[in-house]
XYZ file of C-alpha atoms in Angstrom:
640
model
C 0.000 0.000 0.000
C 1.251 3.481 -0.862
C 2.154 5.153 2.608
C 1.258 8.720 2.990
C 4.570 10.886 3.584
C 3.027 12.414 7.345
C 0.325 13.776 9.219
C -0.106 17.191 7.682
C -0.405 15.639 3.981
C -3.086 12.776 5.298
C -4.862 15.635 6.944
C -5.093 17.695 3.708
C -5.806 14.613 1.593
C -8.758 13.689 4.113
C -10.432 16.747 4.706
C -10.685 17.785 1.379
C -13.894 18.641 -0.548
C -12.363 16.988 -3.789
C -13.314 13.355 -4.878
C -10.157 11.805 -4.032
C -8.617 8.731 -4.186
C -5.116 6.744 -4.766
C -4.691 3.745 -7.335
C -1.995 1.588 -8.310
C -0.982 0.200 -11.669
C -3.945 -2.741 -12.128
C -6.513 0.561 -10.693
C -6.608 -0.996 -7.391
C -7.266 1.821 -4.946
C -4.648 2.026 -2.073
C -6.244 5.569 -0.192
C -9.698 7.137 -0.260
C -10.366 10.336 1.449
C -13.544 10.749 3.388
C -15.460 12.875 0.107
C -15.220 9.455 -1.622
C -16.257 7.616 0.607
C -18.808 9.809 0.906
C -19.758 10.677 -2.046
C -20.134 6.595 -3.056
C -21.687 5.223 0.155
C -18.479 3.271 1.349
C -16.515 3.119 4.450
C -12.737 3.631 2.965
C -11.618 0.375 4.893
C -14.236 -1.284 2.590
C -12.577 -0.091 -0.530
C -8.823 0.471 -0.053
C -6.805 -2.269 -1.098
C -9.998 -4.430 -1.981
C -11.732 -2.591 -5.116
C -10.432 -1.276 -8.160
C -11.702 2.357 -9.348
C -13.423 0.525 -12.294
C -15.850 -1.119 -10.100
C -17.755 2.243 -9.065
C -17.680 3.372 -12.951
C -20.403 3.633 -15.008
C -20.786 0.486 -16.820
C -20.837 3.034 -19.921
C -17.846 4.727 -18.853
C -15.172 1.746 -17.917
C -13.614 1.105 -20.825
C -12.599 4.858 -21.623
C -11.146 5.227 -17.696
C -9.128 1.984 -18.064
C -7.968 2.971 -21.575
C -6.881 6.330 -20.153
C -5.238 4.733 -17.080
C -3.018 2.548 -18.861
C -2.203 5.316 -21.559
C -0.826 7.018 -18.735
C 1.745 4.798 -18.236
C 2.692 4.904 -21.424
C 2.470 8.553 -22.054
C 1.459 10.808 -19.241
C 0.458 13.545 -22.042
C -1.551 11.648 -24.473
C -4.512 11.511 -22.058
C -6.841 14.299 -21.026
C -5.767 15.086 -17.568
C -9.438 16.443 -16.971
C -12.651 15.045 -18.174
C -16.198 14.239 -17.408
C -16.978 10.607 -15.866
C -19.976 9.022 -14.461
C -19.579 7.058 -10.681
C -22.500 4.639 -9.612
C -22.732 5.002 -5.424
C -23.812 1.859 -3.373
C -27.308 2.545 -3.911
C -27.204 2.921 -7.923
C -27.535 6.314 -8.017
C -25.469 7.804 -10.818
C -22.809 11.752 -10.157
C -21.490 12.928 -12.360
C -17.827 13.622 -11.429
C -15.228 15.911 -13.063
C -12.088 14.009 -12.570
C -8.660 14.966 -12.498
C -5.684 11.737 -12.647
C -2.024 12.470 -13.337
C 1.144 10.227 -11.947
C 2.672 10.656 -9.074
C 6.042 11.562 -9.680
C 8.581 8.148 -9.048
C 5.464 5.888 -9.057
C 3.432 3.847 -10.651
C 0.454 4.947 -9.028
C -2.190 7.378 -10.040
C -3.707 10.481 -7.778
C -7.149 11.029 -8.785
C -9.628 13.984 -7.829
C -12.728 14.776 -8.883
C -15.653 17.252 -8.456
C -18.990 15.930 -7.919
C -21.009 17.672 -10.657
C -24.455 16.292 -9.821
C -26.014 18.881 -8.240
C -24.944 21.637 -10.697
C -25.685 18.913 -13.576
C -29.287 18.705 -12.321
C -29.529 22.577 -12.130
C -28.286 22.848 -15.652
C -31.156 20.421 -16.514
C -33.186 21.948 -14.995
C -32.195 25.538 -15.923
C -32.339 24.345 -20.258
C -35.610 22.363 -19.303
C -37.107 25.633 -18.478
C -35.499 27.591 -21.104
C -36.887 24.993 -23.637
C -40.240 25.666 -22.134
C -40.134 29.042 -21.984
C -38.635 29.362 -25.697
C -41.722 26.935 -26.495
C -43.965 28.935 -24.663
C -42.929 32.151 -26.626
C -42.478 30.500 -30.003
C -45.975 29.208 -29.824
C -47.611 31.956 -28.209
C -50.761 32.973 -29.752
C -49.642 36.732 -29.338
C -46.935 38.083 -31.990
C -43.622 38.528 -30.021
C -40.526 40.208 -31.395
C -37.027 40.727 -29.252
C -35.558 44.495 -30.358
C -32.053 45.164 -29.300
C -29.626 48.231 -30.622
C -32.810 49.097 -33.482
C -32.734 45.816 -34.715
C -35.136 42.608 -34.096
C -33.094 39.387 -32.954
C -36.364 37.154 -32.631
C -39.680 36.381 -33.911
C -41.713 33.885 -32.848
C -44.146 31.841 -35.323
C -47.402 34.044 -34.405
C -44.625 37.010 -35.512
C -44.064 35.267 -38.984
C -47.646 34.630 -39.339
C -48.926 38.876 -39.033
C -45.607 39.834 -40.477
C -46.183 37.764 -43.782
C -42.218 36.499 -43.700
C -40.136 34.120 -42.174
C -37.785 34.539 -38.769
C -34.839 34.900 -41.715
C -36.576 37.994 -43.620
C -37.343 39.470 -40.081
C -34.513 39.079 -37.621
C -31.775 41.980 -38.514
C -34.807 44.728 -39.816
C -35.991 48.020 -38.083
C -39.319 47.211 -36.132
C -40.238 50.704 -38.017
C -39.139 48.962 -41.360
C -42.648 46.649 -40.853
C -44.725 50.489 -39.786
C -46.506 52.345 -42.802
C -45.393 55.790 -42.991
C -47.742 57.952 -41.507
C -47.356 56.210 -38.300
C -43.202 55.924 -38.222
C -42.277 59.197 -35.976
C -44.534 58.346 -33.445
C -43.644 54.738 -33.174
C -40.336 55.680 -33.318
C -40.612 58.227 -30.545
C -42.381 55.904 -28.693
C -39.531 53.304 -28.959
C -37.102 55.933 -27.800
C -39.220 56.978 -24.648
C -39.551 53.550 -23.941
C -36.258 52.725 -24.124
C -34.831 55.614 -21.747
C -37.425 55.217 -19.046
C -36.880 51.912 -19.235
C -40.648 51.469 -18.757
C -43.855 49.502 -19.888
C -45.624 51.077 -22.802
C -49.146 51.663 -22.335
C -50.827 49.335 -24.874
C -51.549 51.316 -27.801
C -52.994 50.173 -31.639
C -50.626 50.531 -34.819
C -51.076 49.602 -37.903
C -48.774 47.298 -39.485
C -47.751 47.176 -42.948
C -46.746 43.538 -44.761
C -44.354 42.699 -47.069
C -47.405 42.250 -49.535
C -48.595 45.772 -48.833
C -51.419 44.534 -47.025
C -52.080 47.081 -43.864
C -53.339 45.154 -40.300
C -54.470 46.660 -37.194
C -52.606 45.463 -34.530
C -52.792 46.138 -30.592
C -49.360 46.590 -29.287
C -47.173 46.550 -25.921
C -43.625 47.264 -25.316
C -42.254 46.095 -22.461
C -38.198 46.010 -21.106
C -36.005 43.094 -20.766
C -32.459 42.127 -21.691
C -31.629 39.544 -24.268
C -28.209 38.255 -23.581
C -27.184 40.825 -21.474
C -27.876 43.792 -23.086
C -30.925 45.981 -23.060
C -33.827 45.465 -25.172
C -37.218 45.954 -25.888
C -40.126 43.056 -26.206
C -42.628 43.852 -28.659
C -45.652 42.472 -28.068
C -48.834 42.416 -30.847
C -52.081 40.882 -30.963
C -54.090 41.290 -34.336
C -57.541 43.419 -33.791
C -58.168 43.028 -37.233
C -61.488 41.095 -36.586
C -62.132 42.878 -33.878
C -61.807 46.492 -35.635
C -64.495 44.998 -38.203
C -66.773 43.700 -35.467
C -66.816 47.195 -34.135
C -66.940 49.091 -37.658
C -70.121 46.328 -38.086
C -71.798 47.491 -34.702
C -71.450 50.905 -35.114
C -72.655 50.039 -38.863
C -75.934 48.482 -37.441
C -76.540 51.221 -34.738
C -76.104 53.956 -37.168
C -79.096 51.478 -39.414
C -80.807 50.978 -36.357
C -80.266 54.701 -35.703
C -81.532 55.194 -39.265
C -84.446 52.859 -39.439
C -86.095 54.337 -36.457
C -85.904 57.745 -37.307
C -87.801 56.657 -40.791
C -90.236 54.531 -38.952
C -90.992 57.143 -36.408
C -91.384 59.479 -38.766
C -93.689 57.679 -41.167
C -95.529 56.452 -38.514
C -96.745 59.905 -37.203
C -97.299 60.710 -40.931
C -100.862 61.641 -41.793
C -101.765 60.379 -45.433
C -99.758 57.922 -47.670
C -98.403 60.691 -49.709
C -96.623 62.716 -46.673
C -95.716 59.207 -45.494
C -93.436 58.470 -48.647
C -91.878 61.995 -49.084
C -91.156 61.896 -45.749
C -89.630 58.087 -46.063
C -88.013 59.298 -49.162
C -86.306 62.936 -47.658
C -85.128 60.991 -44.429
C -83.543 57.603 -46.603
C -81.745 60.786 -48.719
C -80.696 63.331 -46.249
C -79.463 60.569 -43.635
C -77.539 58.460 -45.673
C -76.309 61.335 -48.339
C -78.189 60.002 -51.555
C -78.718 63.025 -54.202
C -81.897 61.737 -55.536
C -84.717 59.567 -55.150
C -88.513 58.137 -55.800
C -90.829 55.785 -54.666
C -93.073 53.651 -56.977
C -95.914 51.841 -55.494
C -97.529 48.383 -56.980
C -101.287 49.035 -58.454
C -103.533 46.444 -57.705
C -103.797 44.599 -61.132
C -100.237 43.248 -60.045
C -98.656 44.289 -63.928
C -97.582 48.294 -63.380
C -96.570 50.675 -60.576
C -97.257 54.209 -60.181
C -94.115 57.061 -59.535
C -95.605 58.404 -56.121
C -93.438 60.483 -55.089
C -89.700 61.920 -56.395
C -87.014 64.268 -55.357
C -84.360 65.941 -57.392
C -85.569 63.213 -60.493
C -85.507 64.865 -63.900
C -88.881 66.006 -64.417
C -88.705 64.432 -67.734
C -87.758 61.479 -66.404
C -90.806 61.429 -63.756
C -92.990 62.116 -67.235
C -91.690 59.401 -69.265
C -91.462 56.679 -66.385
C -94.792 57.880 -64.348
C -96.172 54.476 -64.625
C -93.849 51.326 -65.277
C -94.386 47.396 -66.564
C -93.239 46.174 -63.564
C -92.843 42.590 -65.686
C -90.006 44.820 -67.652
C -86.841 44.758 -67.084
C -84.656 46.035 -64.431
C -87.933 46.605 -62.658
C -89.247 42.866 -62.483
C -85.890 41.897 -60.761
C -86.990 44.568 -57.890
C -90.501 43.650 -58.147
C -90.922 40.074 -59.016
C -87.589 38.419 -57.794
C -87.741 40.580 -54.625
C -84.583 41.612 -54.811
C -82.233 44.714 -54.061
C -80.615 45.422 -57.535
C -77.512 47.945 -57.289
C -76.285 49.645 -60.537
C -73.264 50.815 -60.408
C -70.532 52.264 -62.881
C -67.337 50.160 -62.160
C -64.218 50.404 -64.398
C -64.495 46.536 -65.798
C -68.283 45.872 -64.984
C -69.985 48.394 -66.833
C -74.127 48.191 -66.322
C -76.102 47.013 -69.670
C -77.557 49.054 -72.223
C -81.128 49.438 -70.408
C -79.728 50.324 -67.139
C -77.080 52.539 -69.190
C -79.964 54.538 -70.233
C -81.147 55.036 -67.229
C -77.981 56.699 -65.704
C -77.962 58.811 -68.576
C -81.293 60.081 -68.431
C -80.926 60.358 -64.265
C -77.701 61.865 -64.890
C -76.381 59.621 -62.150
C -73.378 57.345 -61.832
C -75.144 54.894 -60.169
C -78.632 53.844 -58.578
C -80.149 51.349 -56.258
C -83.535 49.983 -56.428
C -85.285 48.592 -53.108
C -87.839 46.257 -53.296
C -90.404 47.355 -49.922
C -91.626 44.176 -48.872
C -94.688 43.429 -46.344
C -94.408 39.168 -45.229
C -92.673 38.361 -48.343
C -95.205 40.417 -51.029
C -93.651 43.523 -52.442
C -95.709 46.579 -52.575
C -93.471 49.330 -53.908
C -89.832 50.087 -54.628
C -88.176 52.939 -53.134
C -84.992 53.696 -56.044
C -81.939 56.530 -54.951
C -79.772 57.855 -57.100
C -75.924 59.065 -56.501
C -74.212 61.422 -59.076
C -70.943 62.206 -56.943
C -69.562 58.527 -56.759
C -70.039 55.397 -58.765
C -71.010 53.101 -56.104
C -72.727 52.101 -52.775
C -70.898 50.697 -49.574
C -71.737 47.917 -48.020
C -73.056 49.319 -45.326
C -75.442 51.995 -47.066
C -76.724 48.154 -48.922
C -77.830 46.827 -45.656
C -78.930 49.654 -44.001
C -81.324 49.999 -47.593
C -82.357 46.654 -47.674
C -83.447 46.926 -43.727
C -85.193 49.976 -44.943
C -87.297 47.989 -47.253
C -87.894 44.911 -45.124
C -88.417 47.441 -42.230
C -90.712 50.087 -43.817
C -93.132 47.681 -45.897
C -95.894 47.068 -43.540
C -96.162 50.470 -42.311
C -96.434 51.681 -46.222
C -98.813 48.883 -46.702
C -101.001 50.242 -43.985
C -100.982 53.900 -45.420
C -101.719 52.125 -49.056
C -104.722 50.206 -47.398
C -105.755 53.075 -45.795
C -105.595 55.264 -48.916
C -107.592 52.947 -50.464
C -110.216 52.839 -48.163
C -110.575 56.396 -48.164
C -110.261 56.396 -51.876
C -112.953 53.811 -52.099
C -115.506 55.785 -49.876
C -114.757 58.821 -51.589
C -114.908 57.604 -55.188
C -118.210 55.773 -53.991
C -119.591 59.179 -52.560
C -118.458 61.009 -56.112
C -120.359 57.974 -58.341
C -123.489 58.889 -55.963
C -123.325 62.696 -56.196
C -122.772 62.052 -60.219
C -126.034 59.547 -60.409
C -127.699 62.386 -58.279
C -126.927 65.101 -60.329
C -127.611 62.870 -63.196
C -131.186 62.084 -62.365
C -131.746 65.800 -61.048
C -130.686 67.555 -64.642
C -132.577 64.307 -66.733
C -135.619 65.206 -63.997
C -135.720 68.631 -64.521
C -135.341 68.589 -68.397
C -138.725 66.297 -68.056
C -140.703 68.346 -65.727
C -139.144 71.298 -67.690
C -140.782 69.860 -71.351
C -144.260 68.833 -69.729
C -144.657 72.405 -68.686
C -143.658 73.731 -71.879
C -145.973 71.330 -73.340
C -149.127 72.387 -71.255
C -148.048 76.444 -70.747
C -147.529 77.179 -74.595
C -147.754 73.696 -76.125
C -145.324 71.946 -78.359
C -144.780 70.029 -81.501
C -144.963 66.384 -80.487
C -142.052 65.116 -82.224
C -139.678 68.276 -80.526
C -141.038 67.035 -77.348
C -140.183 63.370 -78.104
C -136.712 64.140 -79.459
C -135.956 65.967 -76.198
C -137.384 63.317 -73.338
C -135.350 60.937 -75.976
C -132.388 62.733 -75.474
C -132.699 63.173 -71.551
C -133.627 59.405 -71.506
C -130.309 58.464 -73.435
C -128.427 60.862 -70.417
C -129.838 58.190 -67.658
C -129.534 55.291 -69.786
C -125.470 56.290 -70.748
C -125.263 56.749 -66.980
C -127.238 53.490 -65.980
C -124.434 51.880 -69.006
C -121.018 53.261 -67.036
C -122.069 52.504 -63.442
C -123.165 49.071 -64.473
C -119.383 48.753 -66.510
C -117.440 50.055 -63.037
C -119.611 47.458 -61.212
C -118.666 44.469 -63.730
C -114.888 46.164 -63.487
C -114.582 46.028 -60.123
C -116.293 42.320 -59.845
C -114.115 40.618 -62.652
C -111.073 39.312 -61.843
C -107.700 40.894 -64.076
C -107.354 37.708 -66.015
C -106.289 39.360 -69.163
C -106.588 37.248 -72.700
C -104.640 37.708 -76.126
C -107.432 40.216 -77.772
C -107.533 40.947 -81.913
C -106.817 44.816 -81.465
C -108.138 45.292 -85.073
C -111.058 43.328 -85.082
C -112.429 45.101 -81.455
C -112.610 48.640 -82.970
C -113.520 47.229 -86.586
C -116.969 46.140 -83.992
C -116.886 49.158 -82.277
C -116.792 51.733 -85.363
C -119.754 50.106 -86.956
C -122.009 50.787 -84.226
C -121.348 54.519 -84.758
C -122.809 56.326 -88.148
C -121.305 55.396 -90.990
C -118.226 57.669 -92.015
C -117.760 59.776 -88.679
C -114.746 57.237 -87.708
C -111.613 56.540 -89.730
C -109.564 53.500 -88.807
C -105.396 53.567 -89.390
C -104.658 50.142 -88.286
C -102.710 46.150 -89.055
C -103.233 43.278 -87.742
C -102.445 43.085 -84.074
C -102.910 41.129 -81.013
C -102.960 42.737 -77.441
C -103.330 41.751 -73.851
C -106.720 42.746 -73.095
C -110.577 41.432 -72.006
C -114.138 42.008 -73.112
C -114.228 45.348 -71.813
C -111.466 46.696 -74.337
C -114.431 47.479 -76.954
C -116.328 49.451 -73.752
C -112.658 51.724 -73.994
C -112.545 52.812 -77.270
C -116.524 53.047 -77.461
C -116.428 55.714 -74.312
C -113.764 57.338 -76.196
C -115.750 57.566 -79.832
C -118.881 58.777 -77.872
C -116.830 61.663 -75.937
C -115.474 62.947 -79.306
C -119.172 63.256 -80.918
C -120.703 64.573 -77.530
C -118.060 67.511 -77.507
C -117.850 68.066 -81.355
C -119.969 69.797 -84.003
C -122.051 67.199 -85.921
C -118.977 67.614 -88.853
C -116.545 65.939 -86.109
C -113.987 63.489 -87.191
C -112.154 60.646 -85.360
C -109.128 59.074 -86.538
C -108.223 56.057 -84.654
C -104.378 54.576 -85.316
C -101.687 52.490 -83.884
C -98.163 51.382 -84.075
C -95.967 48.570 -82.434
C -92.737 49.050 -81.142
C -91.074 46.176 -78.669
C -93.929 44.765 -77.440
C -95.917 48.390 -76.787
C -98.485 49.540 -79.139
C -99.248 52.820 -79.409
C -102.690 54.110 -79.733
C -103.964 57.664 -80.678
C -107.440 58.789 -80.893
C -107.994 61.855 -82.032
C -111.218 64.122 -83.269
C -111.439 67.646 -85.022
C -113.415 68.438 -82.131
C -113.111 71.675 -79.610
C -110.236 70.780 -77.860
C -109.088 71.178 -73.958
C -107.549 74.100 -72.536
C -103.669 72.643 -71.533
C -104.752 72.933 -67.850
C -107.396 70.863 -67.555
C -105.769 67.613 -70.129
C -103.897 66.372 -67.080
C -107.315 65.933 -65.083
C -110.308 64.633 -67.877
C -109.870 61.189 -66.881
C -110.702 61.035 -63.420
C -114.040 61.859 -62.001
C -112.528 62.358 -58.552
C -109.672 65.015 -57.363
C -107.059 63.061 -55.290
C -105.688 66.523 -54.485
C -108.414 68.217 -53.184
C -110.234 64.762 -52.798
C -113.299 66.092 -54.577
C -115.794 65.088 -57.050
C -114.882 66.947 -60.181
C -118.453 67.318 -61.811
C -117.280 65.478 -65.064
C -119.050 62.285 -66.187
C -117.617 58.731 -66.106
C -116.681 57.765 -69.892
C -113.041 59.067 -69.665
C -112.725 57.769 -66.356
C -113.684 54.573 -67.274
C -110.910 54.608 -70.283
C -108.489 55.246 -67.564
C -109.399 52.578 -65.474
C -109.036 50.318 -68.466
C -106.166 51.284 -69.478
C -104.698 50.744 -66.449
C -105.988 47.321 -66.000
C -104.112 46.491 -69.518
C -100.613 47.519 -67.923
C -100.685 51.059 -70.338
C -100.838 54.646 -69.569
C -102.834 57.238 -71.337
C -102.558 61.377 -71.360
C -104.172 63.811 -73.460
C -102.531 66.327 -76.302
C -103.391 68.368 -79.041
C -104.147 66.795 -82.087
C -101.786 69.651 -83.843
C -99.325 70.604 -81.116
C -100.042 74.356 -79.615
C -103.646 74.389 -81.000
C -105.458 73.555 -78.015
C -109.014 74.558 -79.914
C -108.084 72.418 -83.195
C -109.251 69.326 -81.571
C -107.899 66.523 -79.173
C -105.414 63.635 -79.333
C -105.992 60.926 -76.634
C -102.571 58.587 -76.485
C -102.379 55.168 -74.556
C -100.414 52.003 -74.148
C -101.665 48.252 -74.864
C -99.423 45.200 -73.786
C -98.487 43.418 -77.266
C -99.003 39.924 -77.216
C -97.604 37.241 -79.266
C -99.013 36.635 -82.720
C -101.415 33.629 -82.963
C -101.123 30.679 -85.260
């Protein structure tokens, strides 16, 4: 056994911290000091001179310490004097011990000490455990995260990548003001600069952030201090509010609607008639949401045409031409049939079509919308706006109009049903005070010849001519009512009607020669009471004119509309009184006019057919030179 040289050496060599120990040639350990023993579970009298040093190696380990010991010998310097070993104590347990062996001089025996490394191995673990989880916990965190140090990013998470549009590689070594549109740069970097000196947390603030790709997001960001290898830097943290920006822009979007909607409704609501109840519906939808122009049209009951209401900065030509529309025609049956919004507007590479072309043209607008109103899925009107400035609508002004429309229908449906009723009553009263007046005048002319008859006497057949004539009064008056009853009973099932052979029947019940026909061969949309229109219309001309009056009756197609004129050499109307010979009942002043039913019976027909009619002068500016009445018939196919 290798002696020690005295007392002071044993004493250092046994108190020692160190992993120590003393082994001969063949590893057998001669000395052990008490860390060993220690350190591996063994009293040193149970190890000295009985084990070898291989015998408390890691199985792993053995070969490379014998292979080392025995290069020693060889070649003290080939070896590493220092290197990292693994000892297994008496109950298993692996350390990891840094040990140190070299010769002792004029021996064959080795000194060997060693650092047990276990504890500080297990911290290390522990230490790039947590770093691992930390640098997984940032990599994947949901939130953007970028590391800034000396004006330059050093890290980027995946969440970073993902906003930023680029990889870690196009990232790390850029400005964080490179990735900052620039409007927003001097503030951000201000900010960055404040930050950095007060060496404080940035109050979260939103940025926008601008993409390789161009594409801007909204972003919520946070800077807060750290260090990043030991020198100062700045954490950047973002969070995309790019959803959440649009869920607010959408709220405030459906409270300004809301905010909208219930002005209208409120509005309408307190309204008094139908017609105050549009404009007002029509100056609110335009004022509030910045439309330049506008008009409502409203559905007439035979399902086929609607009626311009009311307008507001509309050409007035355009109101003229377009008063009453075939709501079967296009663009209007896609509003009124389909149900559906339908937005025209003037994009560069989606131009409208040629109708709807037209129409901007004659509106003098760049683009217009067309609202269908709609009452539990049945449309009753369309309310159309118009805007000149820009060539198209926002979303938002589209749902906030097509809430209008949903919104507004029943309440205009009310006012319509409520016009009507009133209408109805009043018309009714008017057809009573005409049958009154009627009988009165045909009364009076009676009582009026049978005193004539008994004062002063009179020539029989004078006397019979004139009761004839006051009889034919009552019985044309007895004629009309009984038409507007049959009207108003039949249903508007309209039939495929020979134009040409109706007044070819109709002329020949008049004297020969008074009516001159300028007609083809044509087929209309029509039912048996067409013949009762242009008869009412031959028997105003000769009640009006001189007993030399003329009527010329002509037509002309033109896709799918004919035409009709009838005109006499009669009187004429005086210009202010054309717009109002068709009616028997003032919707202004809600009055019976005092005129007799025949033209307001050719109204009515006319606009069961789906036409309109007006009145002119036969030669324009002579209003005494006689009278041109115009209207519109539905074509219909030619039959075989």
């Amino acid at each position: 056994m290798f002696p020690l040289p005295d007392v002071l050496y044993r004493t250092i060599f046994d108190t020692t911290e160190n992993f120590t120990a003393i082994v001969n040639r063949d590893t057998t350990i001669l000395h052990v000091n008490t860390a060993f023993a220690r350190i591996l579970g063994y009293a040193p009298e149970c190890i000295e001179g009985i084990s070898q040093i291989t015998d408390f190696v890691h199985p792993e380990d053995r070969a490379v310490v014998y292979s080392y010991h025995k290069l020693r010998r060889v070649d003290p310097e080939a070896p590493p004097r220092t290197y990292e070993v693994r000892f297994v104590d008496r109950q298993g347990i692996e350390h990891n011990i840094l040990l140190t062996a070299s010769l002792i001089p004029g021996t064959a025996c080795s000194v060997l000490s060693g650092m047990d490394l276990t504890s500080w191995k297990q911290a290390e673990e522990a230490r790039y455990r947590s770093e691992q989880r930390y640098r997984s916990l940032v990599e994947h965190h949901p939130n953007s995260l970028l590391i800034y140090v000396d004006d330059a990013i050093v890290f980027a998470n995946h969440a970073a990548e993902e906003l930023l549009g680029a990889a870690s590689q196009d990232i790390i070594g850029k400005r964080f003001l490179d990735f900052i549109p620039s409007e927003e740069r001097s503030a951000t970097r201000r900010l960055l600069a404040q930050k950095k000196l007060e060496g404080k947390k940035a109050p979260v603030s939103e940025k926008k952030i601008l993409r390789p790709d161009g594409r801007k997001i909204d972003v919520e960001i946070a800077i807060v201090p750290t260090e990043y290898e030991g020198r100062p830097a700045s954490q950047i943290i973002m969070r995309d509010i790019t959803l959440q920006k649009k869920a607010e822009l959408q709220v405030r979007s459906w409270n300004n609607q809301m905010a909208v909607l219930n002005k209208i409704i409120g509005l309408a609501n307190s309204s008094l008639n139908l017609d105050e109840m549009l404009e007002i519906i029509l100056d609110n939808t335009a004022s509030l949401l910045g439309f330049d122009a506008g008009c409502i049209y409203l559905k007439n009951q035979n399902g086929k045409t609607a009626d311009l209401i009311v307008a507001q900065g509309m050409p007035e030509r355009f109101c003229e031409e377009e008063r009453s529309v075939n709501i079967r025609d296009w663009p209007y049956n896609v509003v009124f049939f389909a149900g559906q919004p339908r937005y025209v507007e003037n994009l560069p590479g989606t131009p409208p079509g040629k109708i709807e072309s037209r129409i901007l043209e004659e509106i003098d607008a760049c683009a217009f919308a067309g609202i269908p109103l709609i009452t539990e899925s049945v449309v009753v009107g369309a309310l159309y706006v118009v805007r000149r400035g820009r060539d198209r609508f926002s979303e938002d002004e589209k749902a906030t109009l097509d809430t209008i429309g949903r919104e507004i229908g029943g309440t205009i449906l009310r006012g319509m049903l409520q016009d009507q009723l009133e209408r109805a009553y009043e018309e009714t009263s008017c057809y009573l005070d005409i049958i009154e007046r009627s009988i009165r005048r045909s009364n009076d002319a009676l009582l009026t010849y049978v005193r004539a008859v008994q004062e002063i006497g009179c020539p029989t057949e004078s006397c019979a001519d004139m009761i004839a004539g006051s009889l034919r009064q009552t019985t044309e008056l007895i004629s009309n009512i009984s038409t507007i009853r049959r009207i108003n009973e039949m249903p508007e099932e309209l039939d495929v009607i020979s134009l040409d052979r109706v007044v070819e029947k109709v002329v020949s019940s008049f004297p020969e020669g008074i009516v001159t026909v300028e007609g083809f061969r044509t087929d209309v949309y029509a039912d048996e009471f067409l013949q009762d229109l242009f008869s009412n219309l031959i028997t105003n001309s000769i009640k009006f004119g001189d007993p030399s009056v003329q009527v010329v009756i002509r037509w002309e197609a033109e896709e799918g509309i004919v035409r009709v004129t009838v005109e006499d050499t009669g009187p004429g109307i005086p210009d202010e009184l054309k717009g109002t010979i068709f009616s028997c009942f003032d919707p202004a002043t809600r009055r019976c006019t005092k005129r007799g039913l025949g033209l307001h019976i050719v109204q009515v027909l006319v606009q069961r057919y789906g036409g309109q009619i007006h009145a002119e002068d036969r030669i324009p500016g002579a209003s005494r030179r006689g009278l041109a009445i115009r209207f519109t018939l539905i074509e219909a196919p030619e039959q075989e």
